[in-house]
Amino acid sequence: MRIAIGAPGNGQILKDEIRRFLHDDDRVEAVIDLSEPEITYPAVSILAAEKISAGEVDRAVLICGTGVGTAIAANKVRGVRAATAHDLVTVRGAVENYDAQILCMGQNVIAAPYARTLIDLWLDLRHDPTGTYGPKLDEIAAFEASD
């Protein structure tokens, strides 16, 4: 799995922890760090979402202060779904139900050890398009296409 990761200044510490965790994980083929000095949360979020949309990466992890701003910005890219999640149930639902390709977290909200636990689960999760949420995602995609 190819994973992009990124954060503005208010997310760098947790982002670096998660980047190291992903780099050391055998399930991860490549980790692409999109962070740059002075990058804003909208810029890094849109960049990650565009990489997913273009097929350059499979998933992304975005870190900001709360995880909310990165999710809002990433969700502006057509066909990309980003979810903020700080617990096991939400991480599972984000992928299995909603096929979210981007996991957003807040450095001010979650401790690094628990974030690593969530990322560990996230790496194994998959969406089943034939499940009960498949038609709902189709409904969202149809609306998006009509825009």
GROMACS .gro file of C-alpha atoms in nm:
model
  147
    1MET     CA    1   0.000   0.000   0.000
    2ARG     CA    2   0.128   0.346  -0.094
    3ILE     CA    3   0.043   0.608   0.167
    4ALA     CA    4   0.079   0.984   0.161
    5ILE     CA    5   0.115   1.162   0.493
    6GLY     CA    6   0.108   1.530   0.568
    7ALA     CA    7   0.062   1.799   0.827
    8PRO     CA    8   0.097   2.171   0.877
    9GLY     CA    9   0.307   2.298   1.168
   10ASN     CA   10   0.032   2.211   1.418
   11GLY     CA   11   0.055   1.842   1.344
   12GLN     CA   12   0.421   1.779   1.274
   13ILE     CA   13   0.499   1.595   1.597
   14LEU     CA   14   0.222   1.337   1.559
   15LYS     CA   15   0.281   1.318   1.182
   16ASP     CA   16   0.646   1.227   1.239
   17GLU     CA   17   0.544   0.952   1.484
   18ILE     CA   18   0.293   0.808   1.239
   19ARG     CA   19   0.538   0.836   0.948
   20ARG     CA   20   0.795   0.629   1.138
   21PHE     CA   21   0.528   0.372   1.229
   22LEU     CA   22   0.416   0.340   0.866
   23HIS     CA   23   0.772   0.326   0.737
   24ASP     CA   24   0.844   0.027   0.963
   25ASP     CA   25   0.524  -0.162   0.870
   26ASP     CA   26   0.550  -0.446   0.616
   27ARG     CA   27   0.199  -0.371   0.484
   28VAL     CA   28   0.321  -0.034   0.358
   29GLU     CA   29   0.511  -0.023   0.031
   30ALA     CA   30   0.587   0.351   0.034
   31VAL     CA   31   0.531   0.653   0.258
   32ILE     CA   32   0.527   0.987   0.081
   33ASP     CA   33   0.560   1.284   0.317
   34LEU     CA   34   0.390   1.588   0.165
   35SER     CA   35   0.477   1.822   0.450
   36GLU     CA   36   0.687   2.129   0.383
   37PRO     CA   37   0.783   2.421   0.603
   38GLU     CA   38   0.500   2.674   0.615
   39ILE     CA   39   0.250   2.448   0.434
   40THR     CA   40  -0.110   2.516   0.535
   41TYR     CA   41  -0.361   2.248   0.628
   42PRO     CA   42  -0.573   2.320   0.317
   43ALA     CA   43  -0.271   2.293   0.086
   44VAL     CA   44  -0.139   1.965   0.226
   45SER     CA   45  -0.489   1.817   0.245
   46ILE     CA   46  -0.576   1.901  -0.114
   47LEU     CA   47  -0.236   1.775  -0.231
   48ALA     CA   48  -0.293   1.440  -0.059
   49ALA     CA   49  -0.645   1.412  -0.197
   50GLU     CA   50  -0.523   1.490  -0.549
   51LYS     CA   51  -0.260   1.215  -0.521
   52ILE     CA   52  -0.535   0.969  -0.428
   53SER     CA   53  -0.760   1.092  -0.709
   54ALA     CA   54  -0.474   1.051  -0.959
   55GLY     CA   55  -0.396   0.698  -0.833
   56GLU     CA   56  -0.048   0.794  -0.716
   57VAL     CA   57  -0.120   0.670  -0.362
   58ASP     CA   58  -0.379   0.433  -0.217
   59ARG     CA   59  -0.450   0.615   0.107
   60ALA     CA   60  -0.339   0.912   0.313
   61VAL     CA   61  -0.306   1.020   0.674
   62LEU     CA   62  -0.347   1.388   0.751
   63ILE     CA   63  -0.272   1.548   1.087
   64CYS     CA   64  -0.365   1.896   1.203
   65GLY     CA   65  -0.472   2.036   1.539
   66THR     CA   66  -0.811   1.860   1.552
   67GLY     CA   67  -0.827   1.660   1.228
   68VAL     CA   68  -1.137   1.852   1.125
   69GLY     CA   69  -0.978   2.114   0.898
   70THR     CA   70  -0.778   1.856   0.702
   71ALA     CA   71  -1.092   1.647   0.646
   72ILE     CA   72  -1.293   1.946   0.526
   73ALA     CA   73  -1.020   2.050   0.281
   74ALA     CA   74  -0.949   1.699   0.148
   75ASN     CA   75  -1.319   1.635   0.091
   76LYS     CA   76  -1.327   1.920  -0.163
   77VAL     CA   77  -1.147   1.697  -0.416
   78ARG     CA   78  -1.404   1.511  -0.626
   79GLY     CA   79  -1.422   1.138  -0.554
   80VAL     CA   80  -1.212   1.152  -0.239
   81ARG     CA   81  -1.348   1.075   0.105
   82ALA     CA   82  -1.169   1.189   0.420
   83ALA     CA   83  -1.282   1.114   0.773
   84THR     CA   84  -1.169   1.243   1.110
   85ALA     CA   85  -1.141   0.954   1.354
   86HIS     CA   86  -0.997   0.926   1.704
   87ASP     CA   87  -1.148   0.594   1.814
   88LEU     CA   88  -1.162   0.235   1.688
   89VAL     CA   89  -1.532   0.239   1.597
   90THR     CA   90  -1.502   0.551   1.382
   91VAL     CA   91  -1.185   0.430   1.208
   92ARG     CA   92  -1.356   0.100   1.125
   93GLY     CA   93  -1.671   0.272   1.000
   94ALA     CA   94  -1.476   0.527   0.798
   95VAL     CA   95  -1.322   0.254   0.584
   96GLU     CA   96  -1.563  -0.038   0.596
   97ASN     CA   97  -1.881   0.168   0.555
   98TYR     CA   98  -1.776   0.487   0.380
   99ASP     CA   99  -1.463   0.380   0.191
  100ALA     CA  100  -1.268   0.679   0.323
  101GLN     CA  101  -0.925   0.686   0.165
  102ILE     CA  102  -0.796   0.953   0.402
  103LEU     CA  103  -0.775   0.926   0.778
  104CYS     CA  104  -0.750   1.261   0.958
  105MET     CA  105  -0.639   1.302   1.318
  106GLY     CA  106  -0.575   1.588   1.555
  107GLN     CA  107  -0.242   1.626   1.729
  108ASN     CA  108  -0.420   1.822   2.003
  109VAL     CA  109  -0.678   1.544   2.048
  110ILE     CA  110  -0.499   1.207   2.042
  111ALA     CA  111  -0.181   1.070   2.195
  112ALA     CA  112   0.073   0.907   1.965
  113PRO     CA  113   0.046   0.554   2.114
  114TYR     CA  114  -0.329   0.545   2.059
  115ALA     CA  115  -0.293   0.699   1.712
  116ARG     CA  116  -0.055   0.414   1.622
  117THR     CA  117  -0.318   0.164   1.742
  118LEU     CA  118  -0.576   0.322   1.513
  119ILE     CA  119  -0.337   0.327   1.217
  120ASP     CA  120  -0.256  -0.040   1.279
  121LEU     CA  121  -0.627  -0.127   1.250
  122TRP     CA  122  -0.678   0.110   0.955
  123LEU     CA  123  -0.411  -0.064   0.748
  124ASP     CA  124  -0.609  -0.390   0.754
  125LEU     CA  125  -0.955  -0.246   0.687
  126ARG     CA  126  -1.127  -0.268   0.349
  127HIS     CA  127  -1.458  -0.144   0.210
  128ASP     CA  128  -1.704  -0.396   0.063
  129PRO     CA  129  -1.895  -0.219  -0.216
  130THR     CA  130  -2.158  -0.494  -0.213
  131GLY     CA  131  -2.243  -0.424   0.152
  132THR     CA  132  -2.532  -0.214   0.277
  133TYR     CA  133  -2.333   0.110   0.241
  134GLY     CA  134  -2.248   0.051  -0.127
  135PRO     CA  135  -2.575   0.203  -0.260
  136LYS     CA  136  -2.537   0.501  -0.028
  137LEU     CA  137  -2.190   0.571  -0.164
  138ASP     CA  138  -2.328   0.537  -0.516
  139GLU     CA  139  -2.591   0.797  -0.424
  140ILE     CA  140  -2.320   1.036  -0.305
  141ALA     CA  141  -2.112   0.975  -0.620
  142ALA     CA  142  -2.416   1.043  -0.841
  143PHE     CA  143  -2.475   1.376  -0.668
  144GLU     CA  144  -2.110   1.465  -0.698
  145ALA     CA  145  -2.111   1.382  -1.072
  146SER     CA  146  -2.416   1.602  -1.131
  147ASP     CA  147  -2.248   1.903  -0.974
   0.00000   0.00000   0.00000
